[in-house]
Amino acid sequence: MDFACRSFLGLVCIILLLPLLCTSQDTFTRSRATYYGSPDCYGTPTGACGFGEFGRTVNDGSVSGVSRLYRGGSGCGACYQVRCTNPKYCHENGAYVVVTDYGEGDNTDFILSPRAYSSLGSNPDASDELFKYGVVEVEYTRVSCRFDGYNIQYKVHEHSKYPDYLAVVIIYVAGQNDINAVEVWQEDCQEWRAMRRAYGAVWDAANPPSGEINLRFQVSGSAGVTWVQSRNAIPSDWKAGATYDTEVQLD
């Protein structure tokens, strides 16, 4: 009788825990990955996302160009775990990359920087073998970005022309959040004015407001869709190439 009760209780526990166990597993998608040439193994400052130097060195240069995951630029800045599937050469954790560019390869979703591609291997010799393959079978899943010590920042794009044309890139966005829209506060009209997605992660506005510039941006992520307004404004004497701290961060 005691044995039967214990068996029944054990079965009930398994039934109750099974949905939690199933939903806690990461979901990976099968694909392919290759790499691009780089003189220093870092990313490229000329990527389609418009990140500039940030796109070259963020995440210690473990970055990637993507094809369908680019999603018209809204995929810029997303983070993924990418691991190859050859048990002879591949590390079980693979590489953690930040999307900074658009690129199409031989039926690939990822074109990795050399630093990221080498992280796929289980050891240096295995990485060398993967480089010889050129294209490898992989599986990937989206993961939360982590930028310890950094708030979200507004980077004024180098193409900006003070005071007539302002273009910004929003960087160091943590979590699993996509930026869908950016708006600038128009003080004279007392309303928010939409900025244009120029390309990639670059948002721009002709004839921006004079004085301090207040921005807000719409993000979609695990918490749904919401607007985020920075605590700090871009100063009235903003300069092309400068970055300004928002004093906010997302989960």
Short mmCIF file of C-alpha atoms in Angstrom, two decimals:
data_model
loop_
_atom_site.label_atom_id
_atom_site.label_comp_id
_atom_site.label_asym_id
_atom_site.label_seq_id
_atom_site.Cartn_x
_atom_site.Cartn_y
_atom_site.Cartn_z
CA MET A 1 0.00 0.00 0.00
CA ASP A 2 2.78 2.45 0.96
CA PHE A 3 4.65 1.55 -2.23
CA ALA A 4 1.55 2.18 -4.33
CA CYS A 5 1.01 5.58 -2.68
CA ARG A 6 4.61 6.60 -3.21
CA SER A 7 4.44 5.51 -6.84
CA PHE A 8 1.23 7.46 -7.36
CA LEU A 9 2.67 10.60 -5.76
CA GLY A 10 5.83 10.25 -7.84
CA LEU A 11 3.77 10.00 -11.01
CA VAL A 12 1.77 13.10 -10.04
CA CYS A 13 5.00 15.06 -9.44
CA ILE A 14 6.36 14.06 -12.83
CA ILE A 15 3.12 15.10 -14.55
CA LEU A 16 3.15 18.48 -12.77
CA LEU A 17 6.83 19.17 -13.44
CA LEU A 18 6.95 17.97 -17.03
CA PRO A 19 5.51 21.19 -18.56
CA LEU A 20 8.05 23.25 -16.59
CA LEU A 21 10.90 21.03 -17.72
CA CYS A 22 9.78 21.23 -21.33
CA THR A 23 9.34 24.99 -21.37
CA SER A 24 12.69 25.58 -19.64
CA GLN A 25 14.64 24.01 -22.49
CA ASP A 26 16.16 26.37 -25.02
CA THR A 27 14.65 26.05 -28.48
CA PHE A 28 17.29 25.85 -31.18
CA THR A 29 16.79 26.29 -34.92
CA ARG A 30 18.94 24.41 -37.42
CA SER A 31 20.85 26.45 -39.97
CA ARG A 32 24.32 27.05 -41.43
CA ALA A 33 27.08 29.52 -40.70
CA THR A 34 30.24 30.79 -42.34
CA TYR A 35 32.72 33.59 -41.60
CA TYR A 36 34.13 36.70 -43.26
CA GLY A 37 37.69 37.91 -43.56
CA SER A 38 39.00 40.47 -41.09
CA PRO A 39 42.58 41.69 -40.61
CA ASP A 40 42.26 41.70 -36.81
CA CYS A 41 39.47 39.08 -36.39
CA TYR A 42 37.06 41.71 -35.05
CA GLY A 43 33.89 42.96 -36.72
CA THR A 44 33.61 45.59 -39.41
CA PRO A 45 32.85 49.29 -38.77
CA THR A 46 30.96 49.52 -42.08
CA GLY A 47 28.20 47.02 -41.27
CA ALA A 48 24.67 47.50 -42.58
CA CYS A 49 23.31 48.21 -39.10
CA GLY A 50 25.22 51.51 -39.01
CA PHE A 51 26.85 50.82 -35.64
CA GLY A 52 30.29 51.99 -36.76
CA GLU A 53 33.12 51.27 -34.33
CA PHE A 54 30.63 49.85 -31.81
CA GLY A 55 29.79 47.16 -34.36
CA ARG A 56 33.45 46.26 -34.72
CA THR A 57 34.41 45.82 -31.08
CA VAL A 58 31.21 45.10 -29.12
CA ASN A 59 31.19 41.73 -27.36
CA ASP A 60 34.97 41.59 -27.85
CA GLY A 61 34.43 41.38 -31.59
CA SER A 62 32.21 38.28 -31.48
CA VAL A 63 29.65 39.62 -33.93
CA SER A 64 27.74 38.44 -36.95
CA GLY A 65 26.04 39.45 -40.11
CA VAL A 66 22.67 37.77 -40.62
CA SER A 67 20.25 37.30 -43.50
CA ARG A 68 16.59 36.63 -42.60
CA LEU A 69 17.21 37.53 -38.95
CA TYR A 70 18.10 41.07 -40.05
CA ARG A 71 14.34 41.80 -40.37
CA GLY A 72 14.71 45.13 -42.15
CA GLY A 73 17.09 46.40 -39.47
CA SER A 74 15.00 45.59 -36.39
CA GLY A 75 17.23 42.58 -35.80
CA CYS A 76 20.29 44.81 -35.35
CA GLY A 77 21.74 44.44 -31.87
CA ALA A 78 20.05 41.12 -31.12
CA CYS A 79 22.14 38.44 -29.42
CA TYR A 80 22.28 34.74 -30.30
CA GLN A 81 23.93 31.57 -29.13
CA VAL A 82 25.25 29.74 -32.18
CA ARG A 83 26.78 26.29 -31.93
CA CYS A 84 27.91 23.94 -34.64
CA THR A 85 26.75 20.33 -34.64
CA ASN A 86 29.82 18.28 -35.57
CA PRO A 87 30.62 16.36 -32.34
CA LYS A 88 34.21 15.85 -33.41
CA TYR A 89 35.11 19.55 -33.54
CA CYS A 90 32.37 21.65 -31.94
CA HIS A 91 32.18 23.12 -28.44
CA GLU A 92 28.88 22.40 -26.69
CA ASN A 93 28.25 26.09 -25.90
CA GLY A 94 29.43 27.51 -29.22
CA ALA A 95 29.60 31.29 -29.70
CA TYR A 96 27.55 34.17 -28.29
CA VAL A 97 27.25 36.88 -30.93
CA VAL A 98 25.72 40.31 -31.45
CA VAL A 99 24.09 41.10 -34.81
CA THR A 100 25.83 44.10 -36.38
CA ASP A 101 25.51 43.53 -40.12
CA TYR A 102 23.49 42.05 -42.96
CA GLY A 103 24.96 39.32 -45.12
CA GLU A 104 24.02 36.34 -47.25
CA GLY A 105 26.19 33.28 -47.68
CA ASP A 106 25.71 29.73 -48.95
CA ASN A 107 22.24 29.14 -47.43
CA THR A 108 23.53 30.57 -44.16
CA ASP A 109 21.78 32.57 -41.47
CA PHE A 110 25.05 33.72 -39.88
CA ILE A 111 28.26 35.18 -41.29
CA LEU A 112 30.45 35.30 -38.22
CA SER A 113 33.50 37.38 -37.42
CA PRO A 114 36.65 35.21 -37.19
CA ARG A 115 36.60 35.60 -33.39
CA ALA A 116 33.07 34.28 -33.19
CA TYR A 117 33.70 31.49 -35.68
CA SER A 118 36.75 30.26 -33.78
CA SER A 119 34.60 30.03 -30.62
CA LEU A 120 32.58 27.27 -32.29
CA GLY A 121 35.50 24.86 -31.93
CA SER A 122 36.12 22.74 -28.86
CA ASN A 123 39.83 23.63 -28.90
CA PRO A 124 42.25 25.61 -31.12
CA ASP A 125 42.99 22.63 -33.38
CA ALA A 126 39.29 21.95 -33.79
CA SER A 127 38.70 25.61 -34.66
CA ASP A 128 41.37 25.37 -37.35
CA GLU A 129 39.54 22.41 -38.85
CA LEU A 130 36.25 24.34 -38.86
CA PHE A 131 37.91 27.20 -40.73
CA LYS A 132 38.91 24.67 -43.40
CA TYR A 133 35.26 23.66 -43.79
CA GLY A 134 34.27 27.29 -44.46
CA VAL A 135 30.57 26.56 -43.97
CA VAL A 136 29.27 24.48 -41.06
CA GLU A 137 25.94 23.16 -39.88
CA VAL A 138 24.76 25.02 -36.78
CA GLU A 139 21.83 25.49 -34.46
CA TYR A 140 20.96 28.79 -32.83
CA THR A 141 18.69 30.43 -30.29
CA ARG A 142 18.13 34.03 -29.29
CA VAL A 143 19.53 34.98 -25.90
CA SER A 144 19.48 38.10 -23.74
CA CYS A 145 22.15 40.70 -24.42
CA ARG A 146 24.25 41.69 -21.40
CA PHE A 147 26.28 44.91 -21.29
CA ASP A 148 27.58 45.06 -17.74
CA GLY A 149 28.46 48.60 -16.69
CA TYR A 150 26.66 50.25 -19.60
CA ASN A 151 23.36 52.06 -19.81
CA ILE A 152 21.62 52.48 -23.14
CA GLN A 153 23.36 55.20 -25.13
CA TYR A 154 22.43 57.44 -28.03
CA LYS A 155 25.23 57.58 -30.58
CA VAL A 156 24.97 60.52 -32.95
CA HIS A 157 25.80 59.09 -36.34
CA GLU A 158 28.82 60.51 -38.15
CA HIS A 159 26.61 61.54 -41.09
CA SER A 160 24.72 64.02 -38.88
CA LYS A 161 25.07 67.70 -39.77
CA TYR A 162 24.54 70.08 -36.89
CA PRO A 163 22.00 71.68 -36.61
CA ASP A 164 20.05 70.66 -39.73
CA TYR A 165 20.18 66.86 -39.78
CA LEU A 166 20.28 64.44 -36.86
CA ALA A 167 20.80 60.69 -37.14
CA VAL A 168 21.10 58.47 -34.07
CA VAL A 169 21.88 54.85 -33.27
CA ILE A 170 20.70 53.33 -29.99
CA ILE A 171 23.37 51.03 -28.53
CA TYR A 172 23.91 48.81 -25.48
CA VAL A 173 20.27 47.65 -25.41
CA ALA A 174 20.20 44.69 -23.01
CA GLY A 175 17.73 41.81 -22.87
CA GLN A 176 15.80 40.47 -25.85
CA ASN A 177 14.36 43.72 -27.14
CA ASP A 178 13.78 45.03 -30.66
CA ILE A 179 13.57 48.76 -31.34
CA ASN A 180 10.53 49.37 -33.54
CA ALA A 181 10.23 53.18 -33.53
CA VAL A 182 11.98 56.32 -32.31
CA GLU A 183 10.36 59.71 -31.70
CA VAL A 184 11.68 63.19 -30.92
CA TRP A 185 9.83 65.69 -28.74
CA GLN A 186 8.69 68.78 -30.64
CA GLU A 187 8.42 71.47 -27.95
CA ASP A 188 6.72 74.10 -30.11
CA CYS A 189 3.93 71.69 -31.10
CA GLN A 190 3.88 69.85 -27.77
CA GLU A 191 3.92 66.47 -29.49
CA TRP A 192 6.15 63.53 -30.31
CA ARG A 193 7.38 63.43 -33.90
CA ALA A 194 8.37 60.16 -35.55
CA MET A 195 11.93 59.70 -36.75
CA ARG A 196 12.62 57.71 -39.91
CA ARG A 197 14.49 54.43 -39.97
CA ALA A 198 17.14 55.51 -42.46
CA TYR A 199 18.70 52.05 -42.61
CA GLY A 200 19.63 49.29 -40.20
CA ALA A 201 19.64 50.71 -36.67
CA VAL A 202 20.01 54.34 -37.84
CA TRP A 203 17.09 56.71 -37.15
CA ASP A 204 17.09 60.24 -38.55
CA ALA A 205 15.20 63.53 -38.71
CA ALA A 206 15.66 66.60 -40.88
CA ASN A 207 15.38 69.96 -39.11
CA PRO A 208 15.58 68.53 -35.58
CA PRO A 209 14.38 70.72 -32.70
CA SER A 210 16.75 73.38 -31.41
CA GLY A 211 17.89 73.15 -27.81
CA GLU A 212 18.06 69.90 -25.89
CA ILE A 213 16.69 66.91 -27.79
CA ASN A 214 14.44 64.47 -25.96
CA LEU A 215 13.92 61.07 -27.53
CA ARG A 216 11.80 58.07 -26.74
CA PHE A 217 11.83 54.67 -28.41
CA GLN A 218 9.43 51.79 -28.71
CA VAL A 219 10.71 48.32 -27.85
CA SER A 220 9.14 44.89 -28.19
CA GLY A 221 10.40 42.03 -26.08
CA SER A 222 9.46 39.49 -23.46
CA ALA A 223 7.55 42.18 -21.55
CA GLY A 224 5.48 43.14 -24.61
CA VAL A 225 5.55 46.46 -26.47
CA THR A 226 6.38 49.62 -24.53
CA TRP A 227 7.78 53.12 -24.93
CA VAL A 228 11.00 54.04 -23.14
CA GLN A 229 12.09 57.63 -22.57
CA SER A 230 15.61 58.43 -21.49
CA ARG A 231 16.27 60.40 -18.33
CA ASN A 232 18.91 62.48 -20.11
CA ALA A 233 18.37 64.63 -23.19
CA ILE A 234 20.87 64.96 -26.00
CA PRO A 235 22.49 68.36 -25.31
CA SER A 236 21.73 71.36 -27.49
CA ASP A 237 25.32 71.48 -28.78
CA TRP A 238 25.34 67.83 -29.88
CA LYS A 239 28.17 66.66 -32.09
CA ALA A 240 28.38 64.04 -34.81
CA GLY A 241 30.11 60.91 -33.52
CA ALA A 242 29.42 61.65 -29.85
CA THR A 243 27.55 59.29 -27.51
CA TYR A 244 25.16 60.35 -24.76
CA ASP A 245 24.09 58.24 -21.78
CA THR A 246 20.34 57.73 -21.31
CA GLU A 247 20.70 56.58 -17.69
CA VAL A 248 18.23 53.75 -18.41
CA GLN A 249 18.60 50.07 -19.19
CA LEU A 250 16.22 47.25 -20.07
CA ASP A 251 16.05 43.73 -18.69
#
